[in-house]
């Protein structure tokens, strides 16, 4: 019976994804450990360290579906690690002759670390696929709405006009940065872990470096300069990268969720019949995808410090911190991919109400462009006096519920020197967008350059 909702048959539909569960789950971990054992045998067979005739039997036996998991669980409970029981069964399945040559010169952590790295490779491929899809969807959205005027908000209040394309480009840029950083994450994290009992590969004599080279090639992994049993920076870089990516997704979900409020109604998640509904209020269309982006992103953020704390490893083999990683890393990947999956649903189907955006911009009768009016009046009255004029006009507009243009024209200082058409032009939100369009163009151009 799963305790973590992300692993449950029912709640697992909300948290994580089946694809990532398959990549990072226990069955995959066991199979990846066997993949490492089989690859080790092939590498050592080529080097003449173990008999070549033992290799096919070891490779054929390295199939997790043939293993007695109950027996493995008992052995794991007894030794504290799964590798002893795994190697015992692997040796038995390979037969008495070939079985003598399994796990030659390796240590438990070599097998477990490298298995996790192989799982991460699969996990990062899943993440990259969804990240690229989200980037493509938001790029198209930014281009479509490059000039769609909406209210920019600071401290949840109207600030200045922006465009929806600008807002989407702000979402897009850090997603692109995360994608740009992925090759470094792979380079640093997807490294073979192979050092033997204390990291020196002493059991392999003068052939330790040769086995390392062959094993890394066999698994298509980077070869580390030195064993990293107690140097966990590579794995932490991957989880921290995932934490930053989830932070970006959480910002997007927060914006969309707020813009979905009835009073704003500027965007909405894609509508699927029954999705986001209420058991008692038929009209409800709740921001379900946003909620699960946020919840899973926060889950990842809670796991990042757990991983970082595990970097304080003692001497040549950690006493506790290493074991903590197995609790944090797979869950971080599962929840991170869950957040990405929900974000992709949003990105590829977001419903945008440009007309409502414009009505919201106009709701304050021009107050949103008070800065523009002040800057427009400054050459006539001086900046200080212009500020006072506009401030007085804003107070009047708010007090009497009239537009800013009317309030300004009631001021004798203004009406004596400027006509209503000039003031009306100053209070047009579409005329005060600054470099919003240019910023969108720059982000899209960088994406096009790759």
Short mmCIF file of C-alpha atoms in Angstrom, two decimals:
data_model
loop_
_atom_site.label_atom_id
_atom_site.label_comp_id
_atom_site.label_asym_id
_atom_site.label_seq_id
_atom_site.Cartn_x
_atom_site.Cartn_y
_atom_site.Cartn_z
CA UNK A 1 0.00 0.00 0.00
CA UNK A 2 1.70 3.26 -1.13
CA UNK A 3 2.02 5.97 1.48
CA UNK A 4 3.14 8.67 -0.94
CA UNK A 5 0.11 9.86 -2.97
CA UNK A 6 2.34 10.19 -6.05
CA UNK A 7 2.73 6.41 -6.06
CA UNK A 8 -0.92 5.55 -5.53
CA UNK A 9 -3.24 3.99 -8.09
CA UNK A 10 -5.76 6.84 -7.70
CA UNK A 11 -3.90 9.95 -6.53
CA UNK A 12 -0.98 9.06 -8.74
CA UNK A 13 -3.16 10.34 -11.60
CA UNK A 14 -2.70 13.84 -10.14
CA UNK A 15 0.93 13.70 -9.05
CA UNK A 16 3.80 12.79 -11.32
CA UNK A 17 3.43 10.83 -14.55
CA UNK A 18 3.34 7.16 -15.42
CA UNK A 19 6.28 7.67 -17.77
CA UNK A 20 8.47 9.05 -14.99
CA UNK A 21 7.30 6.38 -12.56
CA UNK A 22 8.47 3.81 -15.09
CA UNK A 23 11.84 5.56 -15.42
CA UNK A 24 12.49 6.28 -11.73
CA UNK A 25 10.55 3.55 -9.95
CA UNK A 26 11.92 0.59 -8.02
CA UNK A 27 11.60 -1.91 -10.86
CA UNK A 28 13.61 0.39 -13.11
CA UNK A 29 16.20 0.82 -10.35
CA UNK A 30 16.61 -2.94 -10.00
CA UNK A 31 16.89 -3.39 -13.75
CA UNK A 32 19.40 -0.59 -14.06
CA UNK A 33 21.56 -2.15 -11.36
CA UNK A 34 21.48 -5.38 -13.37
CA UNK A 35 22.31 -3.43 -16.52
CA UNK A 36 25.41 -2.11 -14.77
CA UNK A 37 26.41 -5.59 -13.62
CA UNK A 38 26.00 -6.96 -17.14
CA UNK A 39 27.92 -4.04 -18.66
CA UNK A 40 30.72 -4.58 -16.13
CA UNK A 41 30.97 -8.21 -17.18
CA UNK A 42 31.13 -7.27 -20.87
CA UNK A 43 33.80 -4.63 -20.24
CA UNK A 44 35.92 -6.99 -18.17
CA UNK A 45 35.42 -9.80 -20.65
CA UNK A 46 36.83 -7.64 -23.44
CA UNK A 47 39.83 -6.80 -21.26
CA UNK A 48 40.43 -10.45 -20.36
CA UNK A 49 39.82 -9.85 -16.66
CA UNK A 50 37.02 -12.40 -16.53
CA UNK A 51 36.51 -15.33 -18.94
CA UNK A 52 34.80 -14.23 -22.14
CA UNK A 53 32.56 -17.29 -22.02
CA UNK A 54 31.03 -16.08 -18.74
CA UNK A 55 29.73 -12.85 -20.26
CA UNK A 56 26.72 -14.14 -22.24
CA UNK A 57 25.35 -16.03 -19.24
CA UNK A 58 25.72 -13.02 -16.93
CA UNK A 59 24.11 -10.73 -19.49
CA UNK A 60 21.18 -13.10 -20.05
CA UNK A 61 20.63 -13.48 -16.30
CA UNK A 62 20.46 -9.70 -15.76
CA UNK A 63 16.68 -9.54 -16.12
CA UNK A 64 14.78 -8.13 -13.15
CA UNK A 65 11.60 -10.00 -14.08
CA UNK A 66 13.37 -13.28 -13.19
CA UNK A 67 14.31 -12.16 -9.67
CA UNK A 68 12.64 -13.17 -6.42
CA UNK A 69 11.77 -9.79 -4.92
CA UNK A 70 10.67 -11.27 -1.61
CA UNK A 71 14.08 -12.84 -1.16
CA UNK A 72 15.74 -9.60 -2.24
CA UNK A 73 13.71 -7.64 0.30
CA UNK A 74 14.79 -10.02 3.07
CA UNK A 75 18.45 -9.71 2.06
CA UNK A 76 18.15 -5.92 1.81
CA UNK A 77 16.61 -5.69 5.26
CA UNK A 78 19.48 -7.75 6.63
CA UNK A 79 22.42 -5.99 4.93
CA UNK A 80 20.98 -2.50 4.52
CA UNK A 81 21.54 -2.48 0.75
CA UNK A 82 19.93 -4.30 -2.19
CA UNK A 83 23.11 -5.18 -4.06
CA UNK A 84 24.20 -8.19 -2.00
CA UNK A 85 20.91 -9.98 -2.56
CA UNK A 86 20.82 -8.87 -6.18
CA UNK A 87 24.31 -10.22 -6.93
CA UNK A 88 23.52 -13.48 -5.15
CA UNK A 89 20.51 -14.10 -7.37
CA UNK A 90 22.33 -12.87 -10.48
CA UNK A 91 25.15 -15.32 -9.82
CA UNK A 92 22.72 -18.19 -9.31
CA UNK A 93 20.81 -17.40 -12.50
CA UNK A 94 24.06 -17.11 -14.49
CA UNK A 95 25.07 -20.61 -13.41
CA UNK A 96 27.92 -21.94 -11.29
CA UNK A 97 30.71 -21.21 -13.77
CA UNK A 98 29.69 -17.77 -15.02
CA UNK A 99 28.22 -16.79 -11.67
CA UNK A 100 31.68 -16.81 -10.10
CA UNK A 101 32.59 -13.71 -12.14
CA UNK A 102 29.75 -11.34 -11.35
CA UNK A 103 30.36 -7.98 -9.62
CA UNK A 104 34.12 -8.38 -10.12
CA UNK A 105 36.07 -5.58 -8.43
CA UNK A 106 32.97 -3.44 -7.86
CA UNK A 107 31.36 -2.20 -4.67
CA UNK A 108 27.72 -1.70 -3.74
CA UNK A 109 27.80 2.06 -4.26
CA UNK A 110 29.24 1.71 -7.76
CA UNK A 111 26.24 -0.30 -8.82
CA UNK A 112 23.61 1.79 -7.05
CA UNK A 113 25.02 5.18 -8.05
CA UNK A 114 25.39 4.22 -11.69
CA UNK A 115 21.90 2.73 -11.75
CA UNK A 116 20.51 6.05 -10.48
CA UNK A 117 22.49 7.89 -13.16
CA UNK A 118 20.97 5.67 -15.85
CA UNK A 119 17.53 6.37 -14.45
CA UNK A 120 18.26 10.10 -14.47
CA UNK A 121 19.26 9.87 -18.11
CA UNK A 122 15.84 8.50 -18.96
CA UNK A 123 14.17 11.03 -16.67
CA UNK A 124 15.97 14.00 -18.23
CA UNK A 125 14.93 12.82 -21.69
CA UNK A 126 11.28 12.88 -20.59
CA UNK A 127 11.70 16.31 -19.04
CA UNK A 128 13.41 17.73 -22.12
CA UNK A 129 10.62 16.53 -24.38
CA UNK A 130 7.91 18.30 -22.37
CA UNK A 131 10.07 21.38 -21.81
CA UNK A 132 10.59 21.78 -25.56
CA UNK A 133 6.85 21.40 -26.16
CA UNK A 134 6.05 24.08 -23.57
CA UNK A 135 8.62 26.44 -25.08
CA UNK A 136 7.17 25.95 -28.56
CA UNK A 137 3.62 26.61 -27.34
CA UNK A 138 4.55 29.76 -25.44
CA UNK A 139 6.67 31.04 -28.34
CA UNK A 140 3.67 30.80 -30.66
CA UNK A 141 1.49 32.49 -28.04
CA UNK A 142 3.96 35.33 -27.53
CA UNK A 143 4.11 35.97 -31.28
CA UNK A 144 0.32 35.89 -31.65
CA UNK A 145 -0.24 38.31 -28.78
CA UNK A 146 2.81 40.52 -29.29
CA UNK A 147 0.55 43.60 -29.47
CA UNK A 148 -2.42 42.49 -27.36
CA UNK A 149 -2.74 45.27 -24.78
CA UNK A 150 -3.42 44.31 -21.18
CA UNK A 151 -2.87 45.73 -17.72
CA UNK A 152 0.54 45.28 -16.22
CA UNK A 153 0.22 44.80 -12.48
CA UNK A 154 2.58 45.43 -9.60
CA UNK A 155 1.60 44.58 -6.03
CA UNK A 156 -1.60 43.15 -7.63
CA UNK A 157 -2.64 46.67 -8.73
CA UNK A 158 -2.78 48.24 -12.19
CA UNK A 159 0.65 49.68 -12.95
CA UNK A 160 1.24 50.41 -16.65
CA UNK A 161 -0.03 48.82 -19.86
CA UNK A 162 1.91 45.84 -21.18
CA UNK A 163 1.04 43.28 -23.82
CA UNK A 164 0.06 39.69 -23.25
CA UNK A 165 2.84 38.71 -25.64
CA UNK A 166 5.30 40.51 -23.36
CA UNK A 167 3.96 38.60 -20.34
CA UNK A 168 4.31 35.28 -22.16
CA UNK A 169 7.84 36.20 -23.26
CA UNK A 170 8.70 36.82 -19.60
CA UNK A 171 7.48 33.28 -18.90
CA UNK A 172 9.35 31.94 -21.90
CA UNK A 173 12.83 33.37 -21.34
CA UNK A 174 13.71 31.39 -18.17
CA UNK A 175 12.28 28.21 -19.72
CA UNK A 176 14.71 28.71 -22.59
CA UNK A 177 17.50 29.32 -20.10
CA UNK A 178 16.72 26.02 -18.39
CA UNK A 179 16.86 24.25 -21.74
CA UNK A 180 20.17 25.96 -22.49
CA UNK A 181 21.54 24.66 -19.19
CA UNK A 182 20.50 21.06 -19.77
CA UNK A 183 23.68 19.99 -21.64
CA UNK A 184 25.79 21.05 -18.66
CA UNK A 185 23.48 19.15 -16.31
CA UNK A 186 23.92 16.03 -18.41
CA UNK A 187 27.67 16.49 -18.59
CA UNK A 188 27.97 16.86 -14.82
CA UNK A 189 25.37 14.37 -13.64
CA UNK A 190 25.50 11.53 -16.16
CA UNK A 191 28.85 10.14 -15.07
CA UNK A 192 29.86 6.60 -14.32
CA UNK A 193 30.34 5.87 -10.62
CA UNK A 194 33.07 3.26 -10.27
CA UNK A 195 35.68 3.22 -7.54
CA UNK A 196 35.58 -0.07 -5.69
CA UNK A 197 35.68 -0.41 -1.93
CA UNK A 198 37.31 2.93 -1.07
CA UNK A 199 37.50 4.65 -4.43
CA UNK A 200 40.90 3.39 -5.56
CA UNK A 201 39.85 0.26 -7.50
CA UNK A 202 42.66 -1.57 -5.74
CA UNK A 203 40.97 -4.94 -6.35
CA UNK A 204 41.57 -4.51 -10.09
CA UNK A 205 45.28 -3.90 -9.72
CA UNK A 206 46.67 -1.83 -12.58
CA UNK A 207 43.56 -2.33 -14.72
CA UNK A 208 41.20 -0.07 -12.78
CA UNK A 209 41.38 2.84 -15.22
CA UNK A 210 40.99 0.52 -18.20
CA UNK A 211 37.84 -1.02 -16.71
CA UNK A 212 36.49 2.43 -15.93
CA UNK A 213 37.02 3.50 -19.52
CA UNK A 214 35.43 0.37 -20.98
CA UNK A 215 32.49 0.41 -18.57
CA UNK A 216 31.72 4.07 -19.26
CA UNK A 217 31.76 3.35 -22.98
CA UNK A 218 29.56 0.29 -22.52
CA UNK A 219 26.92 2.38 -20.70
CA UNK A 220 27.40 5.51 -22.85
CA UNK A 221 28.15 7.56 -19.74
CA UNK A 222 30.74 10.23 -19.09
CA UNK A 223 33.91 9.02 -17.40
CA UNK A 224 34.65 10.97 -14.21
CA UNK A 225 38.22 12.07 -13.56
CA UNK A 226 38.02 10.49 -10.12
CA UNK A 227 35.37 8.40 -8.33
CA UNK A 228 32.61 10.54 -6.83
CA UNK A 229 31.31 8.28 -4.06
CA UNK A 230 31.44 11.18 -1.61
CA UNK A 231 31.38 14.12 -4.07
CA UNK A 232 27.69 14.53 -4.86
CA UNK A 233 27.81 17.78 -6.77
CA UNK A 234 26.74 16.31 -10.10
CA UNK A 235 23.52 14.80 -8.80
CA UNK A 236 22.78 17.95 -6.83
CA UNK A 237 23.30 20.12 -9.89
CA UNK A 238 20.60 18.10 -11.66
CA UNK A 239 18.11 18.40 -8.80
CA UNK A 240 18.84 22.11 -8.30
CA UNK A 241 18.34 22.64 -12.04
CA UNK A 242 15.01 20.87 -11.70
CA UNK A 243 14.15 23.08 -8.72
CA UNK A 244 14.83 26.24 -10.73
CA UNK A 245 12.75 24.93 -13.62
CA UNK A 246 9.89 24.18 -11.23
CA UNK A 247 10.18 27.70 -9.83
CA UNK A 248 9.68 29.07 -13.34
CA UNK A 249 6.65 26.83 -13.84
CA UNK A 250 5.23 27.93 -10.48
CA UNK A 251 5.46 31.60 -11.51
CA UNK A 252 3.56 30.85 -14.72
CA UNK A 253 0.90 28.87 -12.85
CA UNK A 254 0.51 31.68 -10.32
CA UNK A 255 -0.07 34.24 -13.08
CA UNK A 256 -2.55 32.05 -14.93
CA UNK A 257 -4.42 31.19 -11.73
CA UNK A 258 -4.79 34.86 -10.80
CA UNK A 259 -5.82 35.83 -14.32
CA UNK A 260 -8.51 33.12 -14.21
CA UNK A 261 -10.30 34.83 -11.33
CA UNK A 262 -13.89 35.72 -12.20
CA UNK A 263 -13.17 39.42 -11.73
CA UNK A 264 -10.26 39.31 -14.22
CA UNK A 265 -11.22 36.42 -16.57
CA UNK A 266 -8.40 37.23 -18.97
CA UNK A 267 -7.29 33.64 -19.58
CA UNK A 268 -8.50 30.19 -18.65
CA UNK A 269 -7.13 26.69 -18.65
CA UNK A 270 -8.30 24.48 -21.52
CA UNK A 271 -11.84 23.34 -20.78
CA UNK A 272 -12.47 19.62 -20.56
CA UNK A 273 -15.96 18.59 -19.55
CA UNK A 274 -16.01 17.93 -15.82
CA UNK A 275 -12.42 19.08 -15.26
CA UNK A 276 -12.04 21.60 -12.47
CA UNK A 277 -15.66 21.25 -11.48
CA UNK A 278 -17.21 21.33 -8.05
CA UNK A 279 -19.34 18.69 -6.35
CA UNK A 280 -21.88 21.39 -5.43
CA UNK A 281 -21.31 24.37 -7.76
CA UNK A 282 -21.88 23.47 -11.42
CA UNK A 283 -20.54 26.80 -12.69
CA UNK A 284 -17.03 26.25 -11.32
CA UNK A 285 -14.02 25.81 -13.58
CA UNK A 286 -11.20 25.72 -11.09
CA UNK A 287 -7.53 26.19 -12.10
CA UNK A 288 -6.71 22.52 -11.52
CA UNK A 289 -3.60 22.34 -13.68
CA UNK A 290 -2.20 25.48 -12.02
CA UNK A 291 -2.86 24.00 -8.59
CA UNK A 292 -0.94 20.84 -9.39
CA UNK A 293 1.93 22.74 -10.98
CA UNK A 294 2.24 24.69 -7.74
CA UNK A 295 1.85 21.72 -5.39
CA UNK A 296 4.40 19.59 -7.22
CA UNK A 297 6.84 22.47 -7.68
CA UNK A 298 6.73 23.04 -3.93
CA UNK A 299 7.35 19.35 -3.43
CA UNK A 300 10.49 19.57 -5.53
CA UNK A 301 11.60 22.68 -3.66
CA UNK A 302 11.25 20.81 -0.38
CA UNK A 303 13.48 18.03 -1.72
CA UNK A 304 16.28 20.29 -2.99
CA UNK A 305 17.62 21.09 0.52
CA UNK A 306 17.37 17.41 1.40
CA UNK A 307 19.69 16.65 -1.50
CA UNK A 308 22.03 19.52 -0.65
CA UNK A 309 22.26 18.40 2.97
CA UNK A 310 23.40 15.01 1.72
CA UNK A 311 26.58 16.52 0.29
CA UNK A 312 28.20 16.51 3.75
CA UNK A 313 29.59 12.98 3.42
CA UNK A 314 32.16 11.57 5.77
CA UNK A 315 35.52 10.28 4.57
CA UNK A 316 35.37 7.77 1.67
CA UNK A 317 31.82 6.45 2.18
CA UNK A 318 28.95 8.44 3.61
CA UNK A 319 27.20 7.29 6.78
CA UNK A 320 23.61 8.25 6.14
CA UNK A 321 23.67 11.17 3.67
CA UNK A 322 24.03 8.85 0.67
CA UNK A 323 20.99 6.83 1.73
CA UNK A 324 18.95 10.05 2.01
CA UNK A 325 19.37 10.69 -1.70
CA UNK A 326 17.32 7.63 -2.59
CA UNK A 327 14.37 9.21 -0.80
CA UNK A 328 14.74 12.60 -2.45
CA UNK A 329 16.06 12.25 -5.98
CA UNK A 330 13.47 9.93 -7.59
CA UNK A 331 10.61 11.89 -6.00
CA UNK A 332 12.06 15.16 -7.25
CA UNK A 333 12.11 13.81 -10.79
CA UNK A 334 8.60 12.39 -10.47
CA UNK A 335 7.05 15.57 -9.09
CA UNK A 336 9.06 17.76 -11.43
CA UNK A 337 7.79 15.88 -14.46
CA UNK A 338 4.29 16.04 -13.02
CA UNK A 339 4.56 19.83 -12.84
CA UNK A 340 5.86 19.93 -16.41
CA UNK A 341 3.03 17.75 -17.64
CA UNK A 342 0.42 20.05 -16.10
CA UNK A 343 2.25 23.11 -17.44
CA UNK A 344 2.26 21.62 -20.93
CA UNK A 345 -1.51 21.17 -20.69
CA UNK A 346 -1.78 24.87 -19.86
CA UNK A 347 0.66 26.06 -22.51
CA UNK A 348 -0.82 24.10 -25.37
CA UNK A 349 -4.44 24.98 -24.67
CA UNK A 350 -4.59 28.27 -22.78
CA UNK A 351 -7.71 30.25 -23.74
CA UNK A 352 -6.93 33.95 -24.10
CA UNK A 353 -9.66 36.61 -23.94
CA UNK A 354 -8.06 39.66 -25.56
CA UNK A 355 -11.29 41.64 -25.42
CA UNK A 356 -11.55 41.13 -21.66
CA UNK A 357 -7.93 42.21 -21.29
CA UNK A 358 -8.74 45.46 -23.06
CA UNK A 359 -11.85 46.06 -20.95
CA UNK A 360 -9.76 45.54 -17.81
CA UNK A 361 -7.16 48.03 -19.04
CA UNK A 362 -9.92 50.57 -19.66
CA UNK A 363 -11.69 49.88 -16.36
CA UNK A 364 -9.93 52.75 -14.58
CA UNK A 365 -10.75 55.28 -17.26
CA UNK A 366 -7.16 55.99 -18.20
CA UNK A 367 -5.58 56.00 -14.73
CA UNK A 368 -3.26 53.20 -15.82
CA UNK A 369 -1.46 55.66 -18.10
CA UNK A 370 -1.13 58.49 -15.59
CA UNK A 371 2.66 58.21 -15.93
CA UNK A 372 2.31 58.71 -19.69
CA UNK A 373 0.22 61.84 -19.14
CA UNK A 374 2.72 63.20 -16.63
CA UNK A 375 5.56 62.66 -19.11
CA UNK A 376 3.45 64.27 -21.85
CA UNK A 377 2.67 67.35 -19.74
CA UNK A 378 6.21 67.76 -18.44
CA UNK A 379 7.51 69.67 -21.50
CA UNK A 380 4.61 72.11 -21.11
CA UNK A 381 4.51 72.61 -17.34
CA UNK A 382 7.80 71.18 -16.06
CA UNK A 383 8.08 67.75 -14.48
CA UNK A 384 7.24 68.78 -10.91
CA UNK A 385 4.14 70.79 -11.83
CA UNK A 386 3.02 68.05 -14.27
CA UNK A 387 3.20 65.51 -11.46
CA UNK A 388 0.97 67.68 -9.25
CA UNK A 389 -1.55 68.24 -12.05
CA UNK A 390 -1.86 64.55 -12.83
CA UNK A 391 -2.01 63.59 -9.16
CA UNK A 392 -4.88 66.05 -8.61
CA UNK A 393 -6.65 64.72 -11.70
CA UNK A 394 -6.28 61.11 -10.51
CA UNK A 395 -7.77 62.02 -7.13
CA UNK A 396 -10.71 63.68 -8.85
CA UNK A 397 -11.25 60.77 -11.24
CA UNK A 398 -11.29 58.26 -8.38
CA UNK A 399 -13.54 60.42 -6.20
CA UNK A 400 -16.15 61.08 -8.90
CA UNK A 401 -15.79 57.94 -11.03
CA UNK A 402 -14.89 59.82 -14.20
CA UNK A 403 -12.17 59.23 -16.79
CA UNK A 404 -8.72 60.74 -16.51
CA UNK A 405 -9.18 62.79 -19.70
CA UNK A 406 -12.29 64.47 -18.29
CA UNK A 407 -10.63 65.07 -14.95
CA UNK A 408 -7.65 66.72 -16.63
CA UNK A 409 -9.81 68.94 -18.79
CA UNK A 410 -11.56 70.23 -15.67
CA UNK A 411 -8.20 71.61 -14.56
CA UNK A 412 -7.94 75.18 -15.85
CA UNK A 413 -4.18 74.90 -16.10
CA UNK A 414 -4.57 72.08 -18.61
CA UNK A 415 -7.62 73.24 -20.56
CA UNK A 416 -6.04 76.64 -21.10
CA UNK A 417 -3.07 75.18 -22.95
CA UNK A 418 -4.12 71.78 -24.39
CA UNK A 419 -7.17 70.51 -26.25
CA UNK A 420 -9.15 67.36 -25.46
CA UNK A 421 -7.80 65.45 -28.46
CA UNK A 422 -4.22 65.93 -27.26
CA UNK A 423 -5.10 64.72 -23.77
CA UNK A 424 -7.09 61.77 -25.12
CA UNK A 425 -4.06 60.68 -27.15
CA UNK A 426 -1.93 60.76 -24.00
CA UNK A 427 -4.39 58.49 -22.19
CA UNK A 428 -4.44 55.76 -24.86
CA UNK A 429 -2.87 52.62 -23.27
CA UNK A 430 -1.82 51.26 -26.66
CA UNK A 431 0.36 54.34 -27.15
CA UNK A 432 2.38 53.73 -23.98
CA UNK A 433 3.87 50.26 -24.37
CA UNK A 434 7.51 51.28 -24.50
CA UNK A 435 9.74 48.45 -25.75
CA UNK A 436 7.29 45.65 -24.97
CA UNK A 437 7.14 44.50 -28.58
CA UNK A 438 10.89 44.76 -28.98
CA UNK A 439 11.47 42.59 -25.94
CA UNK A 440 9.15 39.93 -27.35
CA UNK A 441 11.03 40.05 -30.63
CA UNK A 442 14.38 39.63 -28.87
CA UNK A 443 13.22 36.55 -26.93
CA UNK A 444 11.76 34.95 -30.04
CA UNK A 445 14.88 35.76 -32.06
CA UNK A 446 17.09 34.06 -29.49
CA UNK A 447 14.84 31.02 -29.61
CA UNK A 448 15.08 30.96 -33.41
CA UNK A 449 18.89 31.09 -33.20
CA UNK A 450 18.81 28.03 -30.95
#
